[in-house]
Each structure stands twice: as C-alpha cells, then as structure tokens.
GROMACS .gro file of C-alpha atoms in nm:
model
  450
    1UNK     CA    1   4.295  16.323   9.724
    2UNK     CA    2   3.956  16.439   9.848
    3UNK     CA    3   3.696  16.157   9.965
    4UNK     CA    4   3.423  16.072   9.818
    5UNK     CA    5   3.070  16.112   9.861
    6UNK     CA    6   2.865  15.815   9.839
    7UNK     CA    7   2.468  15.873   9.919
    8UNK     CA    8   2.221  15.591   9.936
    9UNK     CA    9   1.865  15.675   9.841
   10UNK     CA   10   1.658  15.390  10.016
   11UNK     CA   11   1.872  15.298  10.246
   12UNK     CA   12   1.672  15.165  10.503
   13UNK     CA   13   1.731  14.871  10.303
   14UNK     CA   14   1.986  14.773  10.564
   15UNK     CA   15   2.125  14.470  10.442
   16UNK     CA   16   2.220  14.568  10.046
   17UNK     CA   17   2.354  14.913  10.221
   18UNK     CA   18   2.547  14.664  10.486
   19UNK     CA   19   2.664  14.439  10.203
   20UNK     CA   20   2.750  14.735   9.953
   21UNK     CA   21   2.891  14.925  10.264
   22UNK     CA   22   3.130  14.609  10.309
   23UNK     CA   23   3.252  14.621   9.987
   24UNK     CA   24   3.347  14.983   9.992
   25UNK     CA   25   3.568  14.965  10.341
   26UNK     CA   26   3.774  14.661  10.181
   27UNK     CA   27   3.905  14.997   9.952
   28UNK     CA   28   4.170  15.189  10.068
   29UNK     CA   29   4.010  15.506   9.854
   30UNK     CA   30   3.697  15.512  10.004
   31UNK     CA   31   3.751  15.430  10.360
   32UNK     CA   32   3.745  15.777  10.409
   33UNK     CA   33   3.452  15.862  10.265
   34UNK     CA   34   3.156  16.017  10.379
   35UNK     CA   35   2.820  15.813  10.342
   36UNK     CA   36   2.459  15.995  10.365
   37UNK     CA   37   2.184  15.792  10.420
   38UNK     CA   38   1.888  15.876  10.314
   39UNK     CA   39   1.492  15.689  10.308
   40UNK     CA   40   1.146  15.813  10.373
   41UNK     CA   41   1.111  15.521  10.690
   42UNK     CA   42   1.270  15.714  10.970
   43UNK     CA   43   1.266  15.402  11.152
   44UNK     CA   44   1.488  15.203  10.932
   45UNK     CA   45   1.692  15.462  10.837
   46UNK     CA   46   1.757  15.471  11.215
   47UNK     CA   47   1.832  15.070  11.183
   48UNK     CA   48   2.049  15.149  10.876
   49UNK     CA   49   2.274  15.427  11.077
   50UNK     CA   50   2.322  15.204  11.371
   51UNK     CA   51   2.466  14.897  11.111
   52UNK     CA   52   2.675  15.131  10.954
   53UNK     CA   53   2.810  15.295  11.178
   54UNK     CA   54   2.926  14.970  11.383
   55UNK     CA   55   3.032  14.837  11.026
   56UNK     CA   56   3.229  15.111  10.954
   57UNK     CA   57   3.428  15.103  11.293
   58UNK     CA   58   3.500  14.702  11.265
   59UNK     CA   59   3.695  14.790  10.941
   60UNK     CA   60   3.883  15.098  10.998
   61UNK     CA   61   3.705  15.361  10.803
   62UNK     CA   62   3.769  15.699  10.902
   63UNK     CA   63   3.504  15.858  10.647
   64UNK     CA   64   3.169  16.009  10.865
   65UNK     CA   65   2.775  15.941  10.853
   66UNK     CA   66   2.475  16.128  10.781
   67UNK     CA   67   2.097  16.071  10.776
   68UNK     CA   68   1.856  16.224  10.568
   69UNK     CA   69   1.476  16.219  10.540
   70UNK     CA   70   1.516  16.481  10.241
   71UNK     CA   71   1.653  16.344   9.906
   72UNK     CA   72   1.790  16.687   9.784
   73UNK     CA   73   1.967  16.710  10.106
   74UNK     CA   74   2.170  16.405  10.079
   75UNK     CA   75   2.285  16.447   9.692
   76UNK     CA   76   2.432  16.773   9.772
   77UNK     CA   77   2.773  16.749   9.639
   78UNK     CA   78   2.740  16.351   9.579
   79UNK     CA   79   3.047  16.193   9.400
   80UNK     CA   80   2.832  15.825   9.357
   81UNK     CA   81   2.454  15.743   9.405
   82UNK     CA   82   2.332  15.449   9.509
   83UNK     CA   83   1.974  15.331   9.433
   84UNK     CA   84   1.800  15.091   9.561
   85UNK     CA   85   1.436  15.143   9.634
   86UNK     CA   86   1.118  14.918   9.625
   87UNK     CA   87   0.810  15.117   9.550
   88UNK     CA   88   0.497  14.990   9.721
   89UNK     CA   89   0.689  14.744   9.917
   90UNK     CA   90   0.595  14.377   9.962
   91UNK     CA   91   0.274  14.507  10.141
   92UNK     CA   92   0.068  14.681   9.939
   93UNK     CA   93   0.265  14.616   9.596
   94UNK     CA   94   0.353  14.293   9.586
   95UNK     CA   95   0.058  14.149   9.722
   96UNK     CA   96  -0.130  14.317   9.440
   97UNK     CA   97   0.078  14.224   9.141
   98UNK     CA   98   0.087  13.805   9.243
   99UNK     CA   99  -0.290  13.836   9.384
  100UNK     CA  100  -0.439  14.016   9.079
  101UNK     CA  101  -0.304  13.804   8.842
  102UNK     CA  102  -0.389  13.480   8.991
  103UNK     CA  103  -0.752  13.569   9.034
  104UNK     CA  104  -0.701  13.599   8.636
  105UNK     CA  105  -0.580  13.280   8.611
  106UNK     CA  106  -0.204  13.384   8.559
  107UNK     CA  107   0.081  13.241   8.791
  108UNK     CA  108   0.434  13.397   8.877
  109UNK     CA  109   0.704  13.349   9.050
  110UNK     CA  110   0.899  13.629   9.075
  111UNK     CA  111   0.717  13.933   8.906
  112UNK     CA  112   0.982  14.174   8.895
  113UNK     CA  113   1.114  14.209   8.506
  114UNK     CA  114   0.838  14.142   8.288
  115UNK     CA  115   0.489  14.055   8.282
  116UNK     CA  116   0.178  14.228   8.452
  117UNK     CA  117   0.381  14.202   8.769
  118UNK     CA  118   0.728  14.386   8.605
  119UNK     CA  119   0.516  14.608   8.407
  120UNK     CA  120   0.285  14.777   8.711
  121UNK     CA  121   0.643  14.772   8.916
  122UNK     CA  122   0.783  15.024   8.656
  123UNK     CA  123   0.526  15.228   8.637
  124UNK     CA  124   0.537  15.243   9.024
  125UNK     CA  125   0.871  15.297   9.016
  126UNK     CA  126   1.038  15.494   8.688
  127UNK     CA  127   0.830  15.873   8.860
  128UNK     CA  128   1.068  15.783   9.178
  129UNK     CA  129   1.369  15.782   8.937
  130UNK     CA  130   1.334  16.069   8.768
  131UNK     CA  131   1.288  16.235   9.106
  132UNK     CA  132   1.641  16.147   9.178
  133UNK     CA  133   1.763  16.221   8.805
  134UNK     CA  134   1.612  16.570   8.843
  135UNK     CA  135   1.752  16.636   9.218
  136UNK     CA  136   2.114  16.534   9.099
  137UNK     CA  137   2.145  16.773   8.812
  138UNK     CA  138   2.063  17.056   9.040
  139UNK     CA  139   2.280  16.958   9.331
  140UNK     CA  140   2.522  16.712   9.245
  141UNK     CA  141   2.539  16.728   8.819
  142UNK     CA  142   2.881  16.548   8.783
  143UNK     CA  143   2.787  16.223   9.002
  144UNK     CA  144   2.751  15.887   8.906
  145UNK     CA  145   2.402  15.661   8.964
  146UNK     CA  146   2.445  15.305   9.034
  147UNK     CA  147   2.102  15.186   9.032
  148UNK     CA  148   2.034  14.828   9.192
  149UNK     CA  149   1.670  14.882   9.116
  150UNK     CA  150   1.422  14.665   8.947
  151UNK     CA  151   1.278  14.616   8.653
  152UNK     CA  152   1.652  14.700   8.547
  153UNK     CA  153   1.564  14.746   8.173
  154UNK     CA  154   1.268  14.955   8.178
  155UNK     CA  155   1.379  15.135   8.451
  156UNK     CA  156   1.772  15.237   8.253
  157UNK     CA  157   1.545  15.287   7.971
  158UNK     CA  158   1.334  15.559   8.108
  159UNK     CA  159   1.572  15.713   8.286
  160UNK     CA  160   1.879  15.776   8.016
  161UNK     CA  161   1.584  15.927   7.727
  162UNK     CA  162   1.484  16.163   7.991
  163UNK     CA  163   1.756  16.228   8.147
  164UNK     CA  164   2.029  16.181   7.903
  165UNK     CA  165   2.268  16.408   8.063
  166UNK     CA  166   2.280  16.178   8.391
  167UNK     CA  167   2.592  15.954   8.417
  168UNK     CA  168   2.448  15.622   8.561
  169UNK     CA  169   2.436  15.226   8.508
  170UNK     CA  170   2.208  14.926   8.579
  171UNK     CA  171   2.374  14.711   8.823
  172UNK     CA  172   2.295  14.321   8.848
  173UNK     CA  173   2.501  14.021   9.016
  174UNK     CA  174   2.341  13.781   8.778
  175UNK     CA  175   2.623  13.798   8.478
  176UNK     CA  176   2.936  13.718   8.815
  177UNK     CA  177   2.660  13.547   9.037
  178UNK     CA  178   2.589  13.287   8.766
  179UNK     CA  179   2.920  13.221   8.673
  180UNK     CA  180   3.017  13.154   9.051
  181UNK     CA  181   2.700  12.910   9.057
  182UNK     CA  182   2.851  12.718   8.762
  183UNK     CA  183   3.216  12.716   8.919
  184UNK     CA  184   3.000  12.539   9.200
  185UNK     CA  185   2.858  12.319   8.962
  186UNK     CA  186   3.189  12.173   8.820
  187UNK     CA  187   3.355  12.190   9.148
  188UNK     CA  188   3.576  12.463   8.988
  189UNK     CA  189   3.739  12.775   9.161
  190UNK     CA  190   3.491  13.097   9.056
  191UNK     CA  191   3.850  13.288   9.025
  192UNK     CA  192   3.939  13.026   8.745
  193UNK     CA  193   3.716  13.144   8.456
  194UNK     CA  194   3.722  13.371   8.206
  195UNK     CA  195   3.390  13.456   8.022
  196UNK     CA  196   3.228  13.743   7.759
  197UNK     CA  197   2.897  13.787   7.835
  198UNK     CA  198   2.619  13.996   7.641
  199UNK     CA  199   2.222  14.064   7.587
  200UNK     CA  200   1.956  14.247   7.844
  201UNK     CA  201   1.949  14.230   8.180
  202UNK     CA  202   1.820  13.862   8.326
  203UNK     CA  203   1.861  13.764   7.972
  204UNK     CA  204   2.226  13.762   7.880
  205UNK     CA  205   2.404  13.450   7.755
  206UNK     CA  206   2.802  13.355   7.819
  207UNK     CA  207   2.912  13.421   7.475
  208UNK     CA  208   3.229  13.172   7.607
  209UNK     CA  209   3.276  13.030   7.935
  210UNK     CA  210   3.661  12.872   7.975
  211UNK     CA  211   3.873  12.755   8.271
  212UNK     CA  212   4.279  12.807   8.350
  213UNK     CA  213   4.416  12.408   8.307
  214UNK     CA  214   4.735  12.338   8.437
  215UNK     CA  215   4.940  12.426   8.200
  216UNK     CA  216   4.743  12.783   8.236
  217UNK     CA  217   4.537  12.808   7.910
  218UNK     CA  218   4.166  12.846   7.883
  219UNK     CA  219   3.949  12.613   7.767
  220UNK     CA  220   3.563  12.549   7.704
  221UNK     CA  221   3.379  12.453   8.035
  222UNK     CA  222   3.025  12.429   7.778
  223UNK     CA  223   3.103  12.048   7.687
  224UNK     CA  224   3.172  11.941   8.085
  225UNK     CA  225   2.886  12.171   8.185
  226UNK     CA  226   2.651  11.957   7.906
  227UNK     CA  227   2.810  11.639   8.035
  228UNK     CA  228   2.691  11.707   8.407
  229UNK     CA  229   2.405  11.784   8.326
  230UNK     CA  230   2.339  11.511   8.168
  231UNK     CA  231   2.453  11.270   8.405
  232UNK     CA  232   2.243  11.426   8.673
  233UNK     CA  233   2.542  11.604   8.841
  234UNK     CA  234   2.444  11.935   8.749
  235UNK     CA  235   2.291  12.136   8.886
  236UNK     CA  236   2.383  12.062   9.215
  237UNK     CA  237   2.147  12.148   9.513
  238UNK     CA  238   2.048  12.531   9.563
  239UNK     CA  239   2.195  12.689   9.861
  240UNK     CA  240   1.915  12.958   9.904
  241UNK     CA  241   1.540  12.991   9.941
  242UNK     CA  242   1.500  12.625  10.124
  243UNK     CA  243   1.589  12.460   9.845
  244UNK     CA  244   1.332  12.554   9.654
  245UNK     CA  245   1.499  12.696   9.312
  246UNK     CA  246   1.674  12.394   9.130
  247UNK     CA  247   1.801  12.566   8.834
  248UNK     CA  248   1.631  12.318   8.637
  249UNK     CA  249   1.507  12.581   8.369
  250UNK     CA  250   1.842  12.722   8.303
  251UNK     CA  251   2.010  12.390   8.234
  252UNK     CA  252   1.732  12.271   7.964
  253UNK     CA  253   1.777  12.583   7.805
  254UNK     CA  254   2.169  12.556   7.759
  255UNK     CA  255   2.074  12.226   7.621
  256UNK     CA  256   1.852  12.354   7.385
  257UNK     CA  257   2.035  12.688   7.279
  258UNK     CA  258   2.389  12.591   7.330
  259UNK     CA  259   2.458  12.903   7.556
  260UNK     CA  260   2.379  12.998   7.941
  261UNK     CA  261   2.163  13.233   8.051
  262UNK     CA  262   2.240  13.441   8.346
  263UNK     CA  263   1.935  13.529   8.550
  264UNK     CA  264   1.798  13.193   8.759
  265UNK     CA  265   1.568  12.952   8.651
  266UNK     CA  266   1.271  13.111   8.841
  267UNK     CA  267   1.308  13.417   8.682
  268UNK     CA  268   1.398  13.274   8.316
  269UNK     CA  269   1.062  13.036   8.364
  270UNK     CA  270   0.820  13.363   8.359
  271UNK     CA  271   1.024  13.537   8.075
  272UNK     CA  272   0.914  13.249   7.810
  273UNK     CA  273   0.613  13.104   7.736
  274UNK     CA  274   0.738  12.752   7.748
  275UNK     CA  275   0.748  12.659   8.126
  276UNK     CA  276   0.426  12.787   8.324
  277UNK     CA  277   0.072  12.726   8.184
  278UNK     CA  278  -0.221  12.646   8.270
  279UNK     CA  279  -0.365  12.261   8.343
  280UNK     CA  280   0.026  12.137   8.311
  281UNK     CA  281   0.141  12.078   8.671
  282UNK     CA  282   0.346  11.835   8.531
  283UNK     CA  283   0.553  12.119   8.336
  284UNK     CA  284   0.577  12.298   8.707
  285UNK     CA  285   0.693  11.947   8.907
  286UNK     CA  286   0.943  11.860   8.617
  287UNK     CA  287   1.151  12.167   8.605
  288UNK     CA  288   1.068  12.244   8.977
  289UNK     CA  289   0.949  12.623   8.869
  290UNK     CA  290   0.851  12.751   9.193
  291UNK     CA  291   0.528  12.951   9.160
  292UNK     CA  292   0.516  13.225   9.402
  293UNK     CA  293   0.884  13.248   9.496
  294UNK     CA  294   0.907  13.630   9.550
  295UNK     CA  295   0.637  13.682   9.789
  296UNK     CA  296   0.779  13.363  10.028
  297UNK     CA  297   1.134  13.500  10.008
  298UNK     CA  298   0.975  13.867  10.107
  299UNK     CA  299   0.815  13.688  10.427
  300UNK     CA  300   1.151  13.514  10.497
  301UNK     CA  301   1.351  13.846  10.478
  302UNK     CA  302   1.101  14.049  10.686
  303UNK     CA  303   1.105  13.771  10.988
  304UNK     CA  304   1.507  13.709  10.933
  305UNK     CA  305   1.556  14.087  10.962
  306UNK     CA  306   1.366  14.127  11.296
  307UNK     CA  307   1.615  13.840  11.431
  308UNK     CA  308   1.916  14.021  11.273
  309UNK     CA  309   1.830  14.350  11.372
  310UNK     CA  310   1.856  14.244  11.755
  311UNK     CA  311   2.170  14.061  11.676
  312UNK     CA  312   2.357  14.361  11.506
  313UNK     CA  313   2.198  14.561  11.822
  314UNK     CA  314   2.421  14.358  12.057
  315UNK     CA  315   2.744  14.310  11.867
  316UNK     CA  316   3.018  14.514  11.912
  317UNK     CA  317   3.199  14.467  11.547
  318UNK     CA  318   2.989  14.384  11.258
  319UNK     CA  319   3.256  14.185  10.930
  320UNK     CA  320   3.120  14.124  10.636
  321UNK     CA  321   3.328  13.909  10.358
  322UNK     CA  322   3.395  14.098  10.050
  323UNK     CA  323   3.156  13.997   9.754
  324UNK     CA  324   3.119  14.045   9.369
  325UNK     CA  325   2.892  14.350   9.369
  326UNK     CA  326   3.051  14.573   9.121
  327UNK     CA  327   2.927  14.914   9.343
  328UNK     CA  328   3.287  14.945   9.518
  329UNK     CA  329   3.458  14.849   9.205
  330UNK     CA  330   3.300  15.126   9.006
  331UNK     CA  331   3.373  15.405   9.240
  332UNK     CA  332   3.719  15.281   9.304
  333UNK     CA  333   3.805  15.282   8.961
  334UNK     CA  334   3.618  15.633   8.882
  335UNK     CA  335   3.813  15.782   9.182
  336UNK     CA  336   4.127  15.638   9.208
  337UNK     CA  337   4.149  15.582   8.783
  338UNK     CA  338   4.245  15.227   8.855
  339UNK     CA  339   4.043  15.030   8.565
  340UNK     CA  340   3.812  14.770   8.559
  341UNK     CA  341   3.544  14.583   8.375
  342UNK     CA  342   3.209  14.495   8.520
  343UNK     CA  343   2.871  14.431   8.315
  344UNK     CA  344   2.652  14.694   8.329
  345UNK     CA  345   2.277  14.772   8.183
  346UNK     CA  346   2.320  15.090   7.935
  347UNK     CA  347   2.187  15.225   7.616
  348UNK     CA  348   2.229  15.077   7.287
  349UNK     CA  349   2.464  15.258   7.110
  350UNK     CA  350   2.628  15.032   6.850
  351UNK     CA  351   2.711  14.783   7.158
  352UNK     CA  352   2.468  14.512   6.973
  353UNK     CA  353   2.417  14.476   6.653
  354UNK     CA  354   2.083  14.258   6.647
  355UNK     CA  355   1.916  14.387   6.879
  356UNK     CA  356   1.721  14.752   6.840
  357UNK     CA  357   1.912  15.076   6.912
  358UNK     CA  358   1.856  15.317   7.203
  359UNK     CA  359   1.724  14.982   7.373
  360UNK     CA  360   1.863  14.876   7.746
  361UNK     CA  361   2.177  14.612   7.687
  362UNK     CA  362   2.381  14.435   7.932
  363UNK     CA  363   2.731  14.452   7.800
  364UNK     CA  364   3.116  14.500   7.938
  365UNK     CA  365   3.173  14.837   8.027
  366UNK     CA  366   3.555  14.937   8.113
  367UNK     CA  367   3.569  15.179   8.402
  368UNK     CA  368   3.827  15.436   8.472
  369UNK     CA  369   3.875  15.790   8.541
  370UNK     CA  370   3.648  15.850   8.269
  371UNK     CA  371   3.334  15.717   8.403
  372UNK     CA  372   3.218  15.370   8.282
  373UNK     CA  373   3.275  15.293   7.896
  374UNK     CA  374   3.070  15.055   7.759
  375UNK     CA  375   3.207  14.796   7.516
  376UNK     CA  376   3.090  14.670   7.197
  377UNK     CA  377   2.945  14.312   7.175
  378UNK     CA  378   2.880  14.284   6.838
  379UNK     CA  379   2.626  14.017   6.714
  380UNK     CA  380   2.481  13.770   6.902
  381UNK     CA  381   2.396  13.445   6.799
  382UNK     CA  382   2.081  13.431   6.602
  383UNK     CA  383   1.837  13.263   6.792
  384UNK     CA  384   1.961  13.415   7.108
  385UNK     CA  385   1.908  13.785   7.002
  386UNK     CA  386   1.526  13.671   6.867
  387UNK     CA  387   1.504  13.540   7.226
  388UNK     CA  388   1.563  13.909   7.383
  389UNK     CA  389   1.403  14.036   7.146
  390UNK     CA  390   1.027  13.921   7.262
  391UNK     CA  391   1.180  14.056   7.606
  392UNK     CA  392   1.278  14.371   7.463
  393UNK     CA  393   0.921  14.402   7.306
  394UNK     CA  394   0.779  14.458   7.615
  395UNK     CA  395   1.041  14.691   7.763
  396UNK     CA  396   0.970  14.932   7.472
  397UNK     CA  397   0.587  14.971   7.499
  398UNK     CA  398   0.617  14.999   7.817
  399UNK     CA  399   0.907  15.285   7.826
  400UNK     CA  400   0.677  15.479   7.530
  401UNK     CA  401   0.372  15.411   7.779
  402UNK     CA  402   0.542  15.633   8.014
  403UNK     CA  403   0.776  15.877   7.817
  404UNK     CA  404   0.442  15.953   7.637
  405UNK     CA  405   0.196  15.938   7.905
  406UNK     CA  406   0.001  15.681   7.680
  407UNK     CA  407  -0.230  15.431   7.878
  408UNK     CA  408  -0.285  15.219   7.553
  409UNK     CA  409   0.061  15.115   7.553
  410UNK     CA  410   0.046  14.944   7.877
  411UNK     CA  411  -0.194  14.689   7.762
  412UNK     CA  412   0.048  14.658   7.420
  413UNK     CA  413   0.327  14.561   7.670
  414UNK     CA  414   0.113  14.324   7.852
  415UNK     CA  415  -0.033  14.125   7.497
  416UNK     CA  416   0.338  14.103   7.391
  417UNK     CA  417   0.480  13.954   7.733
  418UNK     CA  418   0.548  13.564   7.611
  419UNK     CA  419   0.412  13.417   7.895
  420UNK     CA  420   0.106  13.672   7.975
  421UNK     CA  421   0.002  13.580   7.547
  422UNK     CA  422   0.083  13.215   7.608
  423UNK     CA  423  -0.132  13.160   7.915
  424UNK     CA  424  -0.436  13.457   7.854
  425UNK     CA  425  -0.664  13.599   7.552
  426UNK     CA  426  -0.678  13.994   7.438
  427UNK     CA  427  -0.970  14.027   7.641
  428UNK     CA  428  -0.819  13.852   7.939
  429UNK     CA  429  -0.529  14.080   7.908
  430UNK     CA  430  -0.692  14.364   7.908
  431UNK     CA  431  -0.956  14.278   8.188
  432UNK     CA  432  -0.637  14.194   8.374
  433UNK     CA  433  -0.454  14.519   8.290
  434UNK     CA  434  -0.768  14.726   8.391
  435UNK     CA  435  -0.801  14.548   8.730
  436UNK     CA  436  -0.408  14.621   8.827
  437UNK     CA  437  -0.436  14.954   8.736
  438UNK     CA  438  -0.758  14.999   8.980
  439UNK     CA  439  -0.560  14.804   9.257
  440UNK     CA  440  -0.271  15.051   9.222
  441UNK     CA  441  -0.490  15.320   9.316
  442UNK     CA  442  -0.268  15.581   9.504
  443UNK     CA  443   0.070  15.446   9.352
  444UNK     CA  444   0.040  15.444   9.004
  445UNK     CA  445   0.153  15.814   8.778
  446UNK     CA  446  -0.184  16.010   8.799
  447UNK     CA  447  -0.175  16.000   8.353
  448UNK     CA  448  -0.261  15.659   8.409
  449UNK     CA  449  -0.647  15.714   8.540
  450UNK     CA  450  -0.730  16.009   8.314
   0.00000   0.00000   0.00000
C-alpha cells in the first residue's frame, strides 16, 4: 500500500499540528506518510517543521516533510486535508469582535460560534475556505477535508452548498471531550461508557449516556450524574484555564432539560439568552460564566508557546500521549478500510428529522473505505431540537448572507442570536453590526462595503 498524503493548511499552528501529528504516528498506516506543511507565517511554519520533524523521529515514522508558503503547492496529490486556520488572529480579530461589542454594551466570553463575535469570524473566514475547496478540486479532487475550524456550522454550511462535490467533515472534541469530563465527574473510566449523541455542533445532547457494571451491562449514568450534582459533587474542579470555567451552566441545564449538552459551560452561556445580561452580576457570580474567557486563554497560549518553543528547541525526542481527536482515526479507517465511528458536523440529509434540511448537524458518521457515512439520528427530543433551532436561525442568515452576497442578512443573523436580542434593541443591533463591519476594514469579503 502507497502512503498517504496528509497536508496541513495553517500549520504554523504548532501545537494542534503536534497533537494531530501524535495521533497519526501511533498508526501503523500512516507512519509512512508524507506530511506538507503549509501557512502564510514563514516563521512559524519554520517552528512547525522543526516540532515535526523531532516528533516524527521520537516515534518511528519513516514518512518525509515538506513546507509550503503556496497552498496549491501543498494539496498536490493530497490523500487528507487538514484545516485549521484563524483568520485575523487574536490581534487584530479578536480584539475587535470582544472590544466592539462591549463598547455596545454586549459581553462574551468566547465569541467563536454565534453572536456578533461568531458571525464577523465567518465572514472572515468562509472566503479562506473556499480558497482551499477550489485549490483541491483542481489538484487533489479525490481528498478528504477535515476541518478543525471555527464557527464549525456556518463554516460546513458554506462550504458543502458551494462546493458540494468536496468530500470533507467538521471536526470537534466536544461530543468525546465531554463525555471524558463526565467520566471525571463520577470517578468513572472514560473507556467505560457508551453514548448516542446528536444536534449541531456545541449544541448536541447525549441522547443516552450508560456505564459497563460488573456484570458487563450498560446502564444510565443520567440519575448518578443528577444525584452529584445535586449534592455538590459535580462538577468537580476544572483542570484548565486557572480554574476559571466551572461547568456550572452545563449542569443547570441537564437539570432543567433532562439531557447534556456537549460544548462547555462558557460557550453554552453565550448561545442562550438566559445566563449573561445586563445589571445581573449576580447571574455571572452564580454560574461562574466567565466573561472574556477567549481573549485571556489567547494571551496564555501566546506567552506558553514562547516558553515551549525554546523547550522543544532543546529536546532531543518530543512524545506526545495519544488523544481522542478523531483526525488519525478518519484517515486510518479511509486508508486502511478498518471502520470506525466518530461524530462529525455534515449536511442534513434525512440525519434529523426536527431540525431543517440542508442545515449543518452533528451526528455519527461510520467511516470506512468509503469515506465517512453519516448516520441517521432520527428525532430529537422536543424541546431540545427548538433549542438548536434558535442556534440554527442564525447559522442560516448568515450562510444566505454570504452564498448571496446579501449585507441585510448579516444584521438578520445578528437580531436572531438569543443572547445579542436578549441583551440589545433593533437599533442597537444594527448600530453594533455597522460598527464591526467598519472595524473589519481590510478582512471582511469586499460585497460587504458596497
């Protein structure tokens, strides 16, 4: 067997190319394969080579490295295509999205889904995408896209109605990364449960959650989760961002709805209109919703990859532990026809009954030889699919705003976001929406300012 291809557009972001990277050489199938790196920072995508290359010769890999500075140039002949870019950056893009909107009296915390913040992040982003869709189907047609890029929905959206012909998924660890934060929760082993999951991405619920017993049957984990929780043993202390994210949100939700939400409680708390307002600090101190996570963590990474960057530049092997990023498992599966079933964000076709078709569902999605094969979910619960659906609102004005070039729609997608409506008037919307777009001068589709 021939080895694969694998080509990373943005991969000067070193650490989710190290991490994916460290997936892929725990593969027999793929240690051979060659990687091309590619990013428009020559710098990092020096920083990137020199990780690599040290992390592919601590686990054996025999497969070779390239660098490009020309996206074309690296999907020649691609077998898989990894995405995972940030448009605008922290600095400019970032800064704009949380600093516009607080001058208008709106506060986020992570800005990257939904909301003014999610919305202006697509538009920065989706022209990027279809950059890439339109380079593979001239150089490497039959390849696979495994996009890691954010906001997932809109982004899937875009991309499969213009580019229908492109094989590619939405990738996410929130459906495995969740369910590994509740095995922590009940002291349980993560390999232990079983669970069906379903919805849109950062807002899919554990149909069932169970746990092997002794005897080696499954059983319900919602009733000991409930329990926990109410006893104050769950959720147990964060292990990330200082402490700072207590899952608080996600728990009083379960106890409301009956059913667990995936994405954290700092992300859920900006996707509702029932956890941030204004003049209700004491909404914000009892679920701990921490208001301007994303730009903190963004400082944290930049100053913890200056120290790790001179630490990787003095070791000799670099190891990293295997983790639940379904990127290795997909190609595996695709080239060695070994199946498997990760969640993946793809196009409504009959997957979910309740929720609009030809919108952007996370569902199970068998993979083989065949490509990835998404399976059918059914219908959801009731009050869980009229949940996604104020999410899914948003995601389709703001898909037509671009597919259609239509500026109108962007301020539809911003007065149907639950928390922009709970929090600001029509007028305040659209005064908000008008000073974005003139802060995104320069990075914004140039539709938008005719």
């Amino acid at each position: 067997m021939n080895s694969p291809k694998i080509t990373f557009i943005g991969a000067g972001s070193t650490i989710f190319v190290k991490n994916i990277l460290g997936d892929v050489f725990h593969k027999p199938a793929l240690k051979s394969a060659h990687v091309a790196l590619m990013d428009i920072d020559e710098i990092r995508l020096e920083e990137s080579h020199l990780v690599v290359s040290k992390l592919m010769n601590s686990a054996g890999a025999t497969g070779t490295i390239s660098c490009h500075l020309d996206q074309k140039e690296a999907l020649q002949d691609a077998d898989f295509v990894v995405i995972a870019f940030q448009i605008g950056g922290y600095e400019p893009c970032t800064v704009t999205d949380f600093e516009v909107c607080k001058r208008h009296g709106l506060e986020q915390t992570i800005a990257d889904t939904l909301g003014p913040g999610g919305i202006m992040r697509s538009l920065r982003t989706i022209p990027h995408l279809w950059s890439v869709c339109e380079d593979m189907k001239q150089v490497c047609p039959d390849a696979t896209m495994l996009n890691y890029v954010n906001p997932m929905a809109m982004n899937t959206w875009a991309m499969y109605e213009k580019y229908p012909e492109i094989k590619q998924v939405g990738l996410c660890h929130s459906v495995q990364g969740t369910a590994e934060e509740l095995a922590r929760d009940l002291d349980l082993d993560y390999v232990d449960l079983r669970y069906t999951c379903a919805g849109i991405n950062h807002m899919a619920y554990y149909l069932s959650l169970e746990k092997k017993d002794e005897q080696g049957n499954y059983v319900d984990i919602y009733p000991d989760l409930l329990d926990a929780f109410e006893r104050g043993e769950a959720p147990k202390p964060g292990l990330h961002h200082d402490g700072r994210c207590t899952n608080l949100v996600r728990y009083e939700m379960f106890k409301k709805l009956g059913y667990f939400v995936t994405e954290s409680s700092e992300h859920f708390a900006e996707y509702t209109p029932y956890f941030i307002k204004p003049n209700r600090p004491d909404l914000i101190e009892r679920y701990k919703v921490p208001i301007d996570e994303y730009p903190k963590r963004c400082v944290e990474q930049i100053a913890a990859w200056k120290q790790d960057l001179e630490d990787y530049k003095q070791a000799d092997q670099i190891t990293v532990k295997e983790s639940q990023e379904y990127a290795s498992t997909i190609m595996n599966s695709i080239w060695t026809g070994t199946p498997s079933v990760i969640y993946g964000n793809v196009k409504n076709e009959g997957l979910i009954d309740n929720l609009p078709q030809g919108c952007c569902v996370e569902v199970a999605c068998l993979v083989d030889a065949n490509g990835i094969q998404p399976t059918k979910a059914g219908r959801l619960p009731s009050h869980l699919a009229a949940l996604m659906q104020t999410n899914v609102n948003v995601q389709t004005l703001l898909t037509e705003a671009i597919l259609t070039e239509n500026r109108e729609r962007i301020y539809h997608a911003a007065m149907l976001d639950p928390h922009t409506a709970a929090v600001l008037g029509i007028d305040e919307i659209y005064a908000l929406v008008d000073d974005l777009i003139e802060a995104h001068q320069g990075w914004l589709p140039e539709w938008v300012y005719q």
